[in-house]
Short mmCIF file of N, CA and C in Angstrom, two decimals:
data_model
loop_
_atom_site.label_atom_id
_atom_site.label_comp_id
_atom_site.label_asym_id
_atom_site.label_seq_id
_atom_site.Cartn_x
_atom_site.Cartn_y
_atom_site.Cartn_z
N MET A 1 30.49 44.73 -2.84
CA MET A 1 31.94 44.93 -2.74
C MET A 1 32.55 44.78 -1.39
N THR A 2 33.54 44.20 -1.13
CA THR A 2 34.15 43.87 -0.20
C THR A 2 35.35 44.88 0.00
N ILE A 3 35.56 45.66 1.03
CA ILE A 3 36.64 46.64 1.38
C ILE A 3 37.69 45.68 2.04
N GLU A 4 38.82 45.81 1.45
CA GLU A 4 40.00 44.99 1.88
C GLU A 4 41.19 46.01 2.05
N THR A 5 42.14 45.55 3.05
CA THR A 5 43.39 46.23 3.32
C THR A 5 44.36 45.12 3.41
N ILE A 6 45.53 45.27 2.68
CA ILE A 6 46.50 44.47 2.70
C ILE A 6 47.67 45.04 3.40
N ILE A 7 48.29 44.40 4.29
CA ILE A 7 49.49 44.82 5.30
C ILE A 7 50.68 43.85 5.23
N ALA A 8 51.89 44.19 4.94
CA ALA A 8 52.94 43.39 5.28
C ALA A 8 53.15 43.35 6.75
N VAL A 9 53.31 42.07 7.35
CA VAL A 9 53.68 41.92 8.90
C VAL A 9 54.99 41.21 8.97
N ARG A 10 55.83 41.61 10.05
CA ARG A 10 56.88 41.03 10.33
C ARG A 10 56.66 40.44 11.84
N VAL A 11 56.82 39.03 11.97
CA VAL A 11 56.49 38.51 13.13
C VAL A 11 57.67 37.94 13.99
N GLN A 12 57.69 38.26 15.35
CA GLN A 12 58.52 37.67 16.11
C GLN A 12 57.93 36.37 17.03
N PRO A 13 58.08 35.23 16.59
CA PRO A 13 57.34 34.24 17.43
C PRO A 13 58.13 33.94 18.52
N ASN A 14 57.74 33.07 19.48
CA ASN A 14 58.30 32.70 20.77
C ASN A 14 58.72 33.84 21.43
N ALA A 15 58.08 35.02 21.60
CA ALA A 15 58.37 36.02 22.28
C ALA A 15 57.78 36.02 23.71
N SER A 16 58.35 37.06 24.70
CA SER A 16 57.90 36.96 25.83
C SER A 16 56.53 37.38 26.20
N ARG A 17 55.89 38.01 25.20
CA ARG A 17 54.63 38.51 25.28
C ARG A 17 54.12 38.81 24.00
N ASP A 18 52.69 38.98 23.83
CA ASP A 18 51.91 39.28 22.45
C ASP A 18 51.88 40.80 22.46
N ALA A 19 52.20 41.44 21.31
CA ALA A 19 52.27 42.82 21.11
C ALA A 19 52.38 43.29 19.85
N VAL A 20 51.59 44.38 19.44
CA VAL A 20 51.74 45.04 18.17
C VAL A 20 52.62 46.01 18.46
N GLU A 21 53.93 45.96 17.77
CA GLU A 21 55.06 46.90 18.07
C GLU A 21 54.96 48.36 17.20
N GLY A 22 54.27 48.14 16.15
CA GLY A 22 54.23 49.23 15.41
C GLY A 22 54.67 49.11 13.91
N PHE A 23 54.40 50.17 13.13
CA PHE A 23 54.88 50.06 11.77
C PHE A 23 56.41 50.62 11.76
N ALA A 24 57.17 50.05 10.99
CA ALA A 24 58.78 50.42 10.89
C ALA A 24 59.04 50.12 9.40
N THR A 25 60.22 50.51 8.90
CA THR A 25 60.82 50.58 7.68
C THR A 25 61.81 49.38 7.72
N ASP A 26 61.48 48.29 6.87
CA ASP A 26 62.75 47.00 6.89
C ASP A 26 63.84 47.65 6.01
N ALA A 27 64.82 46.52 5.89
CA ALA A 27 66.13 46.85 5.32
C ALA A 27 65.79 47.14 3.90
N ASP A 28 64.66 46.60 3.24
CA ASP A 28 64.40 47.05 1.83
C ASP A 28 63.70 48.23 1.76
N GLY A 29 63.40 49.03 2.84
CA GLY A 29 62.68 50.27 2.49
C GLY A 29 61.30 50.27 2.57
N ALA A 30 60.72 48.94 2.73
CA ALA A 30 59.31 48.87 2.71
C ALA A 30 58.69 48.95 4.17
N ILE A 31 57.40 49.52 4.27
CA ILE A 31 56.79 49.66 5.57
C ILE A 31 56.26 48.38 5.91
N VAL A 32 56.48 47.85 7.28
CA VAL A 32 55.95 46.79 7.73
C VAL A 32 55.35 46.97 9.16
N LEU A 33 54.50 46.08 9.40
CA LEU A 33 53.80 46.15 10.87
C LEU A 33 54.64 45.13 11.82
N LYS A 34 55.35 45.50 12.71
CA LYS A 34 55.96 44.53 13.43
C LYS A 34 55.24 44.18 14.73
N VAL A 35 54.95 42.70 14.83
CA VAL A 35 54.17 42.24 15.96
C VAL A 35 55.26 40.96 16.59
N ARG A 36 54.86 40.96 17.94
CA ARG A 36 55.22 39.68 18.76
C ARG A 36 54.25 38.88 19.25
N VAL A 37 54.49 37.51 19.12
CA VAL A 37 53.69 36.71 19.76
C VAL A 37 54.47 35.58 20.66
N SER A 38 53.77 35.06 21.79
CA SER A 38 54.40 34.21 22.59
C SER A 38 54.37 32.63 22.05
N ALA A 39 53.44 32.50 20.97
CA ALA A 39 53.22 31.18 20.61
C ALA A 39 54.49 30.82 19.59
N VAL A 40 54.66 29.43 19.79
CA VAL A 40 55.86 28.91 19.10
C VAL A 40 55.45 28.73 17.55
N PRO A 41 56.32 28.88 16.65
CA PRO A 41 56.02 28.60 15.17
C PRO A 41 55.92 27.16 14.92
N ASP A 42 54.90 26.29 15.44
CA ASP A 42 54.70 24.97 15.29
C ASP A 42 53.29 24.77 14.97
N LYS A 43 52.95 23.97 13.73
CA LYS A 43 51.68 23.67 13.36
C LYS A 43 50.75 24.76 13.46
N GLY A 44 51.15 25.90 12.98
CA GLY A 44 50.30 27.06 12.68
C GLY A 44 49.87 27.65 13.98
N LYS A 45 50.55 27.52 15.32
CA LYS A 45 50.20 28.09 16.39
C LYS A 45 50.51 29.55 16.35
N ALA A 46 51.78 30.09 15.90
CA ALA A 46 51.98 31.39 15.84
C ALA A 46 51.15 32.06 14.78
N ASN A 47 50.71 31.55 13.73
CA ASN A 47 49.94 31.99 12.75
C ASN A 47 48.46 32.43 13.55
N LYS A 48 48.11 31.44 14.21
CA LYS A 48 46.69 31.74 14.94
C LYS A 48 46.78 32.82 16.03
N ALA A 49 47.99 32.83 16.70
CA ALA A 49 48.16 34.04 17.70
C ALA A 49 48.30 35.24 16.98
N VAL A 50 48.93 35.43 15.78
CA VAL A 50 48.94 36.59 15.07
C VAL A 50 47.51 37.12 14.63
N ILE A 51 46.75 36.23 14.32
CA ILE A 51 45.38 36.67 13.90
C ILE A 51 44.49 36.99 15.12
N LYS A 52 44.80 36.36 16.20
CA LYS A 52 44.04 36.62 17.46
C LYS A 52 44.59 38.11 18.03
N LEU A 53 45.78 38.27 17.99
CA LEU A 53 46.37 39.68 18.32
C LEU A 53 45.95 40.80 17.50
N LEU A 54 45.92 40.55 16.30
CA LEU A 54 45.44 41.63 15.34
C LEU A 54 44.09 41.82 15.45
N ALA A 55 43.14 40.90 15.71
CA ALA A 55 41.65 40.96 15.80
C ALA A 55 41.48 41.96 17.16
N ALA A 56 42.20 41.49 18.10
CA ALA A 56 42.02 42.20 19.37
C ALA A 56 42.61 43.71 19.25
N ALA A 57 43.51 43.87 18.39
CA ALA A 57 44.13 45.30 18.23
C ALA A 57 43.10 46.09 17.26
N THR A 58 42.42 45.49 16.42
CA THR A 58 41.76 46.32 15.36
C THR A 58 40.18 46.37 15.83
N GLY A 59 39.86 45.24 16.68
CA GLY A 59 38.34 45.11 17.08
C GLY A 59 37.35 44.42 16.03
N LEU A 60 38.33 43.94 15.08
CA LEU A 60 37.51 43.26 13.86
C LEU A 60 37.54 41.60 14.49
N PRO A 61 36.59 40.79 13.90
CA PRO A 61 36.43 39.50 14.38
C PRO A 61 37.61 38.77 13.48
N LYS A 62 38.13 37.61 14.22
CA LYS A 62 39.17 36.75 13.57
C LYS A 62 38.87 36.37 12.33
N SER A 63 37.62 36.12 12.00
CA SER A 63 37.32 35.73 10.58
C SER A 63 37.16 36.73 9.57
N ALA A 64 37.57 38.04 9.92
CA ALA A 64 37.74 39.21 8.85
C ALA A 64 39.36 39.36 8.64
N ILE A 65 40.26 38.45 9.21
CA ILE A 65 41.50 38.80 9.08
C ILE A 65 42.20 37.35 8.61
N SER A 66 43.10 37.54 7.66
CA SER A 66 43.59 36.16 7.32
C SER A 66 45.06 36.38 6.75
N ILE A 67 45.82 35.33 6.77
CA ILE A 67 47.37 35.40 6.20
C ILE A 67 47.08 34.86 4.83
N ILE A 68 47.58 35.66 3.99
CA ILE A 68 47.27 35.25 2.39
C ILE A 68 48.78 34.93 1.89
N ALA A 69 49.81 35.18 2.57
CA ALA A 69 51.19 34.73 2.05
C ALA A 69 52.16 34.72 3.31
N GLY A 70 53.00 33.82 3.17
CA GLY A 70 54.05 33.79 4.35
C GLY A 70 53.56 32.94 5.41
N GLY A 71 52.73 31.96 5.29
CA GLY A 71 52.27 31.33 6.41
C GLY A 71 53.45 30.49 7.16
N LYS A 72 54.56 30.16 6.45
CA LYS A 72 55.74 29.54 7.26
C LYS A 72 56.90 30.44 7.37
N SER A 73 56.71 31.75 7.26
CA SER A 73 57.84 32.63 7.30
C SER A 73 57.44 33.67 8.30
N ARG A 74 58.58 34.40 8.72
CA ARG A 74 58.27 35.60 9.75
C ARG A 74 57.63 36.74 8.99
N SER A 75 57.79 36.84 7.63
CA SER A 75 57.39 37.85 6.82
C SER A 75 56.07 37.39 6.27
N LYS A 76 54.85 37.92 6.59
CA LYS A 76 53.57 37.66 6.26
C LYS A 76 52.94 38.67 5.60
N THR A 77 51.98 38.44 4.64
CA THR A 77 50.96 39.31 4.02
C THR A 77 49.66 38.88 4.65
N VAL A 78 48.94 40.05 5.32
CA VAL A 78 47.82 39.91 5.95
C VAL A 78 46.66 40.62 5.38
N ARG A 79 45.37 40.12 5.17
CA ARG A 79 44.36 40.80 4.64
C ARG A 79 43.38 41.15 5.72
N PHE A 80 42.97 42.37 5.71
CA PHE A 80 41.82 42.79 6.69
C PHE A 80 40.62 43.07 5.88
N GLU A 81 39.54 42.68 6.30
CA GLU A 81 38.26 42.96 5.80
C GLU A 81 37.68 44.34 6.31
N ALA A 82 38.35 45.30 6.13
CA ALA A 82 38.19 46.65 6.58
C ALA A 82 39.01 47.72 5.86
N SER A 83 38.56 48.89 6.09
CA SER A 83 39.21 50.06 5.23
C SER A 83 40.75 50.40 5.74
N ALA A 84 41.50 50.76 4.89
CA ALA A 84 42.81 51.09 5.26
C ALA A 84 42.91 51.89 6.56
N GLU A 85 41.96 53.14 6.42
CA GLU A 85 42.24 54.11 7.37
C GLU A 85 41.72 53.45 8.77
N MET A 86 40.63 52.62 8.78
CA MET A 86 40.44 52.12 10.11
C MET A 86 41.42 51.19 10.78
N VAL A 87 42.04 50.24 9.75
CA VAL A 87 43.05 49.45 10.14
C VAL A 87 44.29 50.04 10.70
N ARG A 88 44.66 51.11 9.82
CA ARG A 88 45.93 51.85 10.21
C ARG A 88 45.73 52.52 11.47
N THR A 89 44.52 53.06 11.90
CA THR A 89 44.35 54.05 13.07
C THR A 89 44.17 53.08 14.17
N ALA A 90 43.61 51.81 14.06
CA ALA A 90 43.53 50.86 15.19
C ALA A 90 44.85 50.40 15.61
N LEU A 91 45.72 49.99 14.56
CA LEU A 91 46.86 49.41 14.71
C LEU A 91 48.00 50.54 15.44
N GLU A 92 47.90 51.75 14.99
CA GLU A 92 48.74 52.80 15.57
C GLU A 92 48.28 52.98 16.95
N THR A 93 47.08 52.89 17.27
CA THR A 93 46.48 53.14 18.44
C THR A 93 47.15 51.97 19.69
N ALA A 94 47.04 50.82 19.08
CA ALA A 94 47.48 49.61 19.93
C ALA A 94 49.05 49.60 20.06
N SER A 95 49.71 50.31 19.16
CA SER A 95 51.16 50.25 19.29
C SER A 95 51.80 51.16 20.27
N PRO A 96 52.76 50.87 20.92
CA PRO A 96 53.50 51.74 21.91
C PRO A 96 54.39 52.81 21.11
N ASN A 97 54.76 52.30 19.97
CA ASN A 97 55.62 53.08 19.10
C ASN A 97 54.68 53.80 18.01
N LYS A 98 54.16 55.04 18.35
CA LYS A 98 53.32 55.80 17.31
C LYS A 98 54.24 56.11 16.05
N GLY A 99 53.55 55.97 15.06
CA GLY A 99 54.28 56.39 13.68
C GLY A 99 55.14 55.40 13.03
N THR A 100 56.15 55.68 12.28
CA THR A 100 57.00 54.99 11.53
C THR A 100 58.33 55.34 12.06
N SER A 101 59.09 54.01 12.34
CA SER A 101 60.44 54.13 12.80
C SER A 101 61.36 53.20 11.98
N LYS A 102 62.48 53.36 11.94
CA LYS A 102 63.53 52.45 11.41
C LYS A 102 63.74 51.12 12.38
N GLY A 103 63.95 50.03 11.74
CA GLY A 103 64.22 48.86 12.52
C GLY A 103 63.65 47.90 11.98
#
């Protein structure tokens, strides 16, 4: 049995730096993880940068993280092959904005 965690991610491509910004509430009231990547959204470069960033933030191998929806959108659904508690704790630790904020 594989343990999986699914997280909604909002990506800002072409940013000045790569960063996990933290969890936030979007306009629809859903909780999303906000990330920035310096890669441009061209030929999957930003998607690869998102996976690399999330792997570094969680300590998981890149092969344990995949974008399962939203490959051509800023709003993505990402699957982690790890427990929800482990993923949440690692992402909150990597984020300068601890906890959930509006935005």
